[in-house]
């Protein structure tokens, strides 16, 4: 039938049909199931012109090929359910394709932004330009650009809240399992926590007084745990997707150099305390010069000391003492100086200004700051036997249980009861020297015949076993089997600084020598005044 119509009429009908297709409502196009699909969803964020609504935008399928980085303005939007939440953090915008939509039925329409979010990486310190459109009833659109330096603004605020760590003090008898059980954490989570690996091993060795910081959810799930291993390191364990990840955080420490000077009035300890030195620094000072000075017998009123030492700070708060880096002790008018030097092999030791090692192969005394109750005397009258009997060692009076140290590296060749000596330990130091420690109340665990010990290791404790009138240590020093006076015998010195390091040592200590000179002169002047 159509073939009988005039050509001009067919042309007119075709034009009208085309015009009708062009004016079809967008709603009609979108409502056809096969020709449209749900393209993406959006996130509600605050904008400069008001709050941005959470929307889901429907786009025609044929528009997919035309979707580029240019904004697409679409007049059809619908409100999304308010309980739809974006993915949990950590998140970041990985696809920066932004779609703009406006609502023509609301003259005061808020800004609407659609963004694609990936749940794999953290949204921190990333800048993204978000384009939005403000619309009026006239359908005119103005593009506004907003920049977010932190994409956490695009994420559910509840998902980015900081952990609420609660400090818990470890009590006597506590273990990590007991502590977390009291807080409602399941045994399975505790097992998973300590099974992370070597980093969490310290959590199995908690001590009374330690502090652990924990964040536990209302459901009893452990979210985070922090434990300070020492002043420099903190263990940080966090739950991520049902698994625990452990991290060691290293803190920046600051070393500050301080100085102290003092004059001996009655004892080194009291004078050092008055000068502001801690007990640890006082012990280190005595240890440095202990090979040349007997701090029990040789100290005199009026002796002076000058110390340059480090203090360690974290976040502007002192956390501990550092090392003594230079010191001078004037004993009976004789100056003794020491400088700490660390060589290229990271070996640290104290040396005289000439590079002689202060450390001897032997400690002068096996007990720190004990009183000598009986000296070396080959014609002494024995207090128990009441007859002349050579006293071939030195007696140090000290309370029962006082620790006794090995005076040099050596091998235990005897450990047991030895007649009038009572409980005794004998050490062999090379082929030439032996030392004996008698009247012990008990032996240190692990000290048995054949074992090796290091200088300064505790080998036993003061007692009064054998022929003894009171608790004390009897100490003997033998050279090639011959008894020598432990207080006066010439002790073998350690090796001097290596020639390869001598020039560097002198350059390093030059400024320290100048500081000691200045401090010593100031101290003398203050005493004279």
PDB file of C-alpha atoms in Angstrom, residues 55-289:
ATOM      1  CA  UNK A  55      22.914   8.528  44.915  1.00  0.00           C
ATOM      2  CA  UNK A  56      22.911   5.694  42.414  1.00  0.00           C
ATOM      3  CA  UNK A  57      23.050   6.816  38.788  1.00  0.00           C
ATOM      4  CA  UNK A  58      21.426   4.901  35.914  1.00  0.00           C
ATOM      5  CA  UNK A  59      22.938   5.404  32.458  1.00  0.00           C
ATOM      6  CA  UNK A  60      21.746   4.195  29.019  1.00  0.00           C
ATOM      7  CA  UNK A  61      23.831   1.354  27.686  1.00  0.00           C
ATOM      8  CA  UNK A  62      24.511   3.179  24.453  1.00  0.00           C
ATOM      9  CA  UNK A  63      26.102   5.984  26.452  1.00  0.00           C
ATOM     10  CA  UNK A  64      28.870   3.689  27.745  1.00  0.00           C
ATOM     11  CA  UNK A  65      31.006   4.169  24.684  1.00  0.00           C
ATOM     12  CA  UNK A  66      30.675   7.934  25.043  1.00  0.00           C
ATOM     13  CA  UNK A  67      31.719   8.029  28.735  1.00  0.00           C
ATOM     14  CA  UNK A  68      35.067   9.834  28.939  1.00  0.00           C
ATOM     15  CA  UNK A  69      36.860  12.012  31.485  1.00  0.00           C
ATOM     16  CA  UNK A  70      34.384  14.793  30.602  1.00  0.00           C
ATOM     17  CA  UNK A  71      31.452  15.079  33.072  1.00  0.00           C
ATOM     18  CA  UNK A  72      28.151  13.617  31.942  1.00  0.00           C
ATOM     19  CA  UNK A  73      25.067  15.670  32.874  1.00  0.00           C
ATOM     20  CA  UNK A  74      21.974  13.560  33.336  1.00  0.00           C
ATOM     21  CA  UNK A  75      18.581  14.782  34.499  1.00  0.00           C
ATOM     22  CA  UNK A  76      17.465  11.538  36.055  1.00  0.00           C
ATOM     23  CA  UNK A  77      18.626  10.608  39.595  1.00  0.00           C
ATOM     24  CA  UNK A  78      17.183   8.653  42.460  1.00  0.00           C
ATOM     25  CA  UNK A  79      17.893   8.642  46.176  1.00  0.00           C
ATOM     26  CA  UNK A  80      19.849   5.608  47.438  1.00  0.00           C
ATOM     27  CA  UNK A  81      18.976   3.812  50.641  1.00  0.00           C
ATOM     28  CA  UNK A  82      20.602   5.590  53.574  1.00  0.00           C
ATOM     29  CA  UNK A  83      21.977   2.368  55.036  1.00  0.00           C
ATOM     30  CA  UNK A  84      24.262   1.720  52.047  1.00  0.00           C
ATOM     31  CA  UNK A  85      27.849   2.221  53.212  1.00  0.00           C
ATOM     32  CA  UNK A  86      31.024   2.467  51.157  1.00  0.00           C
ATOM     33  CA  UNK A  87      33.742  -0.168  51.559  1.00  0.00           C
ATOM     34  CA  UNK A  88      35.600  -0.214  54.882  1.00  0.00           C
ATOM     35  CA  UNK A  89      39.077   1.399  55.066  1.00  0.00           C
ATOM     36  CA  UNK A  90      41.841   1.323  54.116  1.00  0.00           C
ATOM     37  CA  UNK A  91      40.594   2.689  50.746  1.00  0.00           C
ATOM     38  CA  UNK A  92      41.755   4.977  47.981  1.00  0.00           C
ATOM     39  CA  UNK A  93      40.330   6.406  44.775  1.00  0.00           C
ATOM     40  CA  UNK A  94      41.899   4.316  42.061  1.00  0.00           C
ATOM     41  CA  UNK A  95      39.554   5.179  39.158  1.00  0.00           C
ATOM     42  CA  UNK A  96      39.048   8.921  38.972  1.00  0.00           C
ATOM     43  CA  UNK A  97      36.076   8.831  36.561  1.00  0.00           C
ATOM     44  CA  UNK A  98      33.581  11.312  37.970  1.00  0.00           C
ATOM     45  CA  UNK A  99      29.927  11.473  36.876  1.00  0.00           C
ATOM     46  CA  UNK A 100      27.773  14.493  37.606  1.00  0.00           C
ATOM     47  CA  UNK A 101      23.970  14.352  37.987  1.00  0.00           C
ATOM     48  CA  UNK A 102      21.399  17.016  38.801  1.00  0.00           C
ATOM     49  CA  UNK A 103      17.806  16.997  39.936  1.00  0.00           C
ATOM     50  CA  UNK A 104      15.601  19.280  37.873  1.00  0.00           C
ATOM     51  CA  UNK A 105      12.730  19.048  40.360  1.00  0.00           C
ATOM     52  CA  UNK A 106      14.618  20.823  43.155  1.00  0.00           C
ATOM     53  CA  UNK A 107      15.726  24.391  42.658  1.00  0.00           C
ATOM     54  CA  UNK A 108      18.054  24.149  45.644  1.00  0.00           C
ATOM     55  CA  UNK A 109      19.548  20.826  44.641  1.00  0.00           C
ATOM     56  CA  UNK A 110      22.684  19.860  46.599  1.00  0.00           C
ATOM     57  CA  UNK A 111      25.914  18.841  44.917  1.00  0.00           C
ATOM     58  CA  UNK A 112      26.045  15.222  43.814  1.00  0.00           C
ATOM     59  CA  UNK A 113      29.335  13.348  43.287  1.00  0.00           C
ATOM     60  CA  UNK A 114      29.907   9.820  42.031  1.00  0.00           C
ATOM     61  CA  UNK A 115      33.367   8.193  42.537  1.00  0.00           C
ATOM     62  CA  UNK A 116      34.795   4.701  42.185  1.00  0.00           C
ATOM     63  CA  UNK A 117      36.489   3.380  45.368  1.00  0.00           C
ATOM     64  CA  UNK A 118      38.985   0.505  45.721  1.00  0.00           C
ATOM     65  CA  UNK A 119      39.363  -1.237  49.127  1.00  0.00           C
ATOM     66  CA  UNK A 120      43.037  -2.126  48.666  1.00  0.00           C
ATOM     67  CA  UNK A 121      45.056   0.933  49.630  1.00  0.00           C
ATOM     68  CA  UNK A 122      44.877   3.672  52.222  1.00  0.00           C
ATOM     69  CA  UNK A 123      43.320   6.992  51.284  1.00  0.00           C
ATOM     70  CA  UNK A 124      45.966   9.270  52.746  1.00  0.00           C
ATOM     71  CA  UNK A 125      47.709  12.359  51.340  1.00  0.00           C
ATOM     72  CA  UNK A 126      46.154  11.944  47.885  1.00  0.00           C
ATOM     73  CA  UNK A 127      44.690  14.869  45.996  1.00  0.00           C
ATOM     74  CA  UNK A 128      41.706  14.357  43.750  1.00  0.00           C
ATOM     75  CA  UNK A 129      39.711  16.970  41.886  1.00  0.00           C
ATOM     76  CA  UNK A 130      36.013  16.316  42.371  1.00  0.00           C
ATOM     77  CA  UNK A 131      33.703  17.985  39.891  1.00  0.00           C
ATOM     78  CA  UNK A 132      30.119  18.783  40.797  1.00  0.00           C
ATOM     79  CA  UNK A 133      27.187  20.644  39.300  1.00  0.00           C
ATOM     80  CA  UNK A 134      24.778  23.086  40.910  1.00  0.00           C
ATOM     81  CA  UNK A 135      21.447  23.180  39.095  1.00  0.00           C
ATOM     82  CA  UNK A 136      18.518  25.559  38.916  1.00  0.00           C
ATOM     83  CA  UNK A 137      15.069  25.069  37.458  1.00  0.00           C
ATOM     84  CA  UNK A 138      16.301  26.533  34.186  1.00  0.00           C
ATOM     85  CA  UNK A 139      18.491  23.426  33.639  1.00  0.00           C
ATOM     86  CA  UNK A 140      21.606  25.608  33.479  1.00  0.00           C
ATOM     87  CA  UNK A 141      24.645  23.972  35.060  1.00  0.00           C
ATOM     88  CA  UNK A 142      27.781  25.419  36.631  1.00  0.00           C
ATOM     89  CA  UNK A 143      30.826  23.175  37.165  1.00  0.00           C
ATOM     90  CA  UNK A 144      32.532  23.546  40.574  1.00  0.00           C
ATOM     91  CA  UNK A 145      35.928  21.995  41.365  1.00  0.00           C
ATOM     92  CA  UNK A 146      36.679  20.862  44.936  1.00  0.00           C
ATOM     93  CA  UNK A 147      40.081  19.477  45.999  1.00  0.00           C
ATOM     94  CA  UNK A 148      40.469  16.951  48.851  1.00  0.00           C
ATOM     95  CA  UNK A 149      43.992  16.468  50.214  1.00  0.00           C
ATOM     96  CA  UNK A 150      42.817  13.563  52.374  1.00  0.00           C
ATOM     97  CA  UNK A 151      40.436  11.051  50.838  1.00  0.00           C
ATOM     98  CA  UNK A 152      39.291   9.984  54.295  1.00  0.00           C
ATOM     99  CA  UNK A 153      36.608  12.631  53.728  1.00  0.00           C
ATOM    100  CA  UNK A 154      35.081  10.239  51.189  1.00  0.00           C
ATOM    101  CA  UNK A 155      34.996   7.285  53.566  1.00  0.00           C
ATOM    102  CA  UNK A 156      32.580   6.277  56.264  1.00  0.00           C
ATOM    103  CA  UNK A 157      33.789   8.289  59.314  1.00  0.00           C
ATOM    104  CA  UNK A 158      33.206   5.361  61.675  1.00  0.00           C
ATOM    105  CA  UNK A 159      35.639   3.263  59.644  1.00  0.00           C
ATOM    106  CA  UNK A 160      38.536   5.702  60.072  1.00  0.00           C
ATOM    107  CA  UNK A 161      38.369   6.285  63.823  1.00  0.00           C
ATOM    108  CA  UNK A 162      41.658   6.009  65.712  1.00  0.00           C
ATOM    109  CA  UNK A 163      42.122   2.955  67.875  1.00  0.00           C
ATOM    110  CA  UNK A 164      41.140   3.517  71.496  1.00  0.00           C
ATOM    111  CA  UNK A 165      44.082   1.917  73.289  1.00  0.00           C
ATOM    112  CA  UNK A 166      43.610   1.068  76.946  1.00  0.00           C
ATOM    113  CA  UNK A 167      46.713   0.603  79.154  1.00  0.00           C
ATOM    114  CA  UNK A 168      46.818  -2.606  81.200  1.00  0.00           C
ATOM    115  CA  UNK A 169      49.436  -3.257  83.903  1.00  0.00           C
ATOM    116  CA  UNK A 170      50.808  -6.795  84.171  1.00  0.00           C
ATOM    117  CA  UNK A 171      50.301  -8.270  87.657  1.00  0.00           C
ATOM    118  CA  UNK A 172      52.133 -11.061  89.476  1.00  0.00           C
ATOM    119  CA  UNK A 173      51.209 -14.392  87.909  1.00  0.00           C
ATOM    120  CA  UNK A 174      49.781 -12.756  84.794  1.00  0.00           C
ATOM    121  CA  UNK A 175      50.282 -13.997  81.261  1.00  0.00           C
ATOM    122  CA  UNK A 176      49.025 -12.534  78.012  1.00  0.00           C
ATOM    123  CA  UNK A 177      46.332 -15.219  77.829  1.00  0.00           C
ATOM    124  CA  UNK A 178      45.061 -14.425  81.348  1.00  0.00           C
ATOM    125  CA  UNK A 179      45.025 -10.680  80.701  1.00  0.00           C
ATOM    126  CA  UNK A 180      43.123 -10.935  77.419  1.00  0.00           C
ATOM    127  CA  UNK A 181      40.770 -13.577  78.836  1.00  0.00           C
ATOM    128  CA  UNK A 182      39.757 -11.132  81.576  1.00  0.00           C
ATOM    129  CA  UNK A 183      38.958  -8.643  78.832  1.00  0.00           C
ATOM    130  CA  UNK A 184      36.766 -11.083  76.913  1.00  0.00           C
ATOM    131  CA  UNK A 185      39.143 -12.018  74.094  1.00  0.00           C
ATOM    132  CA  UNK A 186      38.782 -15.585  72.805  1.00  0.00           C
ATOM    133  CA  UNK A 187      41.602 -18.136  73.296  1.00  0.00           C
ATOM    134  CA  UNK A 188      41.697 -18.561  69.523  1.00  0.00           C
ATOM    135  CA  UNK A 189      42.617 -14.907  69.017  1.00  0.00           C
ATOM    136  CA  UNK A 190      45.302 -15.145  71.706  1.00  0.00           C
ATOM    137  CA  UNK A 191      46.775 -18.181  69.963  1.00  0.00           C
ATOM    138  CA  UNK A 192      46.708 -16.416  66.590  1.00  0.00           C
ATOM    139  CA  UNK A 193      48.383 -13.394  68.176  1.00  0.00           C
ATOM    140  CA  UNK A 194      51.365 -15.210  69.694  1.00  0.00           C
ATOM    141  CA  UNK A 195      51.700 -17.373  66.569  1.00  0.00           C
ATOM    142  CA  UNK A 196      52.446 -14.428  64.308  1.00  0.00           C
ATOM    143  CA  UNK A 197      56.171 -15.097  64.520  1.00  0.00           C
ATOM    144  CA  UNK A 198      59.365 -13.969  66.197  1.00  0.00           C
ATOM    145  CA  UNK A 199      58.169 -10.377  66.565  1.00  0.00           C
ATOM    146  CA  UNK A 200      55.445 -11.347  69.049  1.00  0.00           C
ATOM    147  CA  UNK A 201      57.675 -13.675  71.131  1.00  0.00           C
ATOM    148  CA  UNK A 202      58.212 -10.966  73.811  1.00  0.00           C
ATOM    149  CA  UNK A 203      54.478 -11.166  74.577  1.00  0.00           C
ATOM    150  CA  UNK A 204      55.093 -14.639  76.022  1.00  0.00           C
ATOM    151  CA  UNK A 205      57.647 -13.223  78.488  1.00  0.00           C
ATOM    152  CA  UNK A 206      55.745 -10.422  80.212  1.00  0.00           C
ATOM    153  CA  UNK A 207      56.979  -9.224  83.615  1.00  0.00           C
ATOM    154  CA  UNK A 208      55.030  -7.740  86.538  1.00  0.00           C
ATOM    155  CA  UNK A 209      54.803  -3.989  86.087  1.00  0.00           C
ATOM    156  CA  UNK A 210      54.945  -4.104  82.286  1.00  0.00           C
ATOM    157  CA  UNK A 211      52.305  -2.098  80.436  1.00  0.00           C
ATOM    158  CA  UNK A 212      50.463  -3.373  77.379  1.00  0.00           C
ATOM    159  CA  UNK A 213      48.005  -1.173  75.485  1.00  0.00           C
ATOM    160  CA  UNK A 214      45.014  -2.906  73.905  1.00  0.00           C
ATOM    161  CA  UNK A 215      42.009  -1.939  71.800  1.00  0.00           C
ATOM    162  CA  UNK A 216      39.139  -4.427  72.064  1.00  0.00           C
ATOM    163  CA  UNK A 217      35.797  -4.122  70.290  1.00  0.00           C
ATOM    164  CA  UNK A 218      32.429  -4.392  72.020  1.00  0.00           C
ATOM    165  CA  UNK A 219      32.235  -7.952  70.675  1.00  0.00           C
ATOM    166  CA  UNK A 220      35.458  -8.924  72.463  1.00  0.00           C
ATOM    167  CA  UNK A 221      37.625  -8.908  69.352  1.00  0.00           C
ATOM    168  CA  UNK A 222      41.207  -7.703  69.753  1.00  0.00           C
ATOM    169  CA  UNK A 223      41.788  -4.929  67.207  1.00  0.00           C
ATOM    170  CA  UNK A 224      45.221  -3.637  68.243  1.00  0.00           C
ATOM    171  CA  UNK A 225      47.938  -4.245  70.860  1.00  0.00           C
ATOM    172  CA  UNK A 226      51.009  -2.136  71.613  1.00  0.00           C
ATOM    173  CA  UNK A 227      53.896  -3.172  73.879  1.00  0.00           C
ATOM    174  CA  UNK A 228      57.045  -1.132  74.498  1.00  0.00           C
ATOM    175  CA  UNK A 229      59.975  -3.538  74.157  1.00  0.00           C
ATOM    176  CA  UNK A 230      62.462  -0.900  75.324  1.00  0.00           C
ATOM    177  CA  UNK A 231      62.980   2.837  74.994  1.00  0.00           C
ATOM    178  CA  UNK A 232      63.910   2.454  71.328  1.00  0.00           C
ATOM    179  CA  UNK A 233      61.344  -0.087  70.079  1.00  0.00           C
ATOM    180  CA  UNK A 234      57.588  -0.630  70.337  1.00  0.00           C
ATOM    181  CA  UNK A 235      55.710  -3.715  69.142  1.00  0.00           C
ATOM    182  CA  UNK A 236      52.501  -2.811  67.279  1.00  0.00           C
ATOM    183  CA  UNK A 237      50.115  -5.675  66.424  1.00  0.00           C
ATOM    184  CA  UNK A 238      46.910  -5.030  64.457  1.00  0.00           C
ATOM    185  CA  UNK A 239      44.069  -7.187  63.216  1.00  0.00           C
ATOM    186  CA  UNK A 240      43.629  -6.952  59.435  1.00  0.00           C
ATOM    187  CA  UNK A 241      40.830  -8.938  57.782  1.00  0.00           C
ATOM    188  CA  UNK A 242      40.873 -11.561  60.541  1.00  0.00           C
ATOM    189  CA  UNK A 243      44.660 -11.911  60.684  1.00  0.00           C
ATOM    190  CA  UNK A 244      47.291 -10.265  62.888  1.00  0.00           C
ATOM    191  CA  UNK A 245      50.155  -8.251  61.442  1.00  0.00           C
ATOM    192  CA  UNK A 246      53.105  -7.313  63.697  1.00  0.00           C
ATOM    193  CA  UNK A 247      55.350  -4.308  63.222  1.00  0.00           C
ATOM    194  CA  UNK A 248      58.351  -3.056  65.222  1.00  0.00           C
ATOM    195  CA  UNK A 249      58.313   0.745  65.520  1.00  0.00           C
ATOM    196  CA  UNK A 250      61.717   2.352  66.064  1.00  0.00           C
ATOM    197  CA  UNK A 251      61.771   5.634  67.975  1.00  0.00           C
ATOM    198  CA  UNK A 252      64.204   8.463  67.332  1.00  0.00           C
ATOM    199  CA  UNK A 253      66.515   8.954  70.313  1.00  0.00           C
ATOM    200  CA  UNK A 254      68.554  12.059  71.068  1.00  0.00           C
ATOM    201  CA  UNK A 255      71.902  11.957  72.869  1.00  0.00           C
ATOM    202  CA  UNK A 256      72.828  14.952  74.999  1.00  0.00           C
ATOM    203  CA  UNK A 257      76.243  15.405  76.607  1.00  0.00           C
ATOM    204  CA  UNK A 258      76.396  16.595  80.215  1.00  0.00           C
ATOM    205  CA  UNK A 259      79.220  17.129  82.669  1.00  0.00           C
ATOM    206  CA  UNK A 260      79.648  16.626  86.389  1.00  0.00           C
ATOM    207  CA  UNK A 261      82.431  17.339  88.866  1.00  0.00           C
ATOM    208  CA  UNK A 262      82.776  16.360  92.498  1.00  0.00           C
ATOM    209  CA  UNK A 263      85.086  16.088  95.491  1.00  0.00           C
ATOM    210  CA  UNK A 264      85.280  12.994  97.697  1.00  0.00           C
ATOM    211  CA  UNK A 265      84.082  13.775 101.222  1.00  0.00           C
ATOM    212  CA  UNK A 266      83.389  10.341 102.688  1.00  0.00           C
ATOM    213  CA  UNK A 267      82.684   7.886  99.854  1.00  0.00           C
ATOM    214  CA  UNK A 268      82.499   7.832  96.083  1.00  0.00           C
ATOM    215  CA  UNK A 269      78.778   7.014  96.119  1.00  0.00           C
ATOM    216  CA  UNK A 270      77.756   9.914  98.333  1.00  0.00           C
ATOM    217  CA  UNK A 271      79.985  12.397  96.532  1.00  0.00           C
ATOM    218  CA  UNK A 272      78.812  11.233  93.095  1.00  0.00           C
ATOM    219  CA  UNK A 273      75.169  11.483  94.152  1.00  0.00           C
ATOM    220  CA  UNK A 274      75.767  15.015  95.401  1.00  0.00           C
ATOM    221  CA  UNK A 275      77.334  15.851  92.024  1.00  0.00           C
ATOM    222  CA  UNK A 276      74.215  14.629  90.202  1.00  0.00           C
ATOM    223  CA  UNK A 277      75.464  11.266  88.944  1.00  0.00           C
ATOM    224  CA  UNK A 278      73.065   8.329  88.933  1.00  0.00           C
ATOM    225  CA  UNK A 279      73.951   5.017  90.561  1.00  0.00           C
ATOM    226  CA  UNK A 280      74.540   3.456  87.131  1.00  0.00           C
ATOM    227  CA  UNK A 281      76.986   6.175  86.111  1.00  0.00           C
ATOM    228  CA  UNK A 282      78.785   5.929  89.457  1.00  0.00           C
ATOM    229  CA  UNK A 283      79.212   2.187  88.993  1.00  0.00           C
ATOM    230  CA  UNK A 284      80.496   2.740  85.461  1.00  0.00           C
ATOM    231  CA  UNK A 285      82.977   5.360  86.700  1.00  0.00           C
ATOM    232  CA  UNK A 286      84.309   2.919  89.307  1.00  0.00           C
ATOM    233  CA  UNK A 287      84.481   0.160  86.696  1.00  0.00           C
ATOM    234  CA  UNK A 288      86.471   2.312  84.249  1.00  0.00           C
ATOM    235  CA  UNK A 289      89.191   3.151  86.775  1.00  0.00           C
TER     236      UNK A 289
END
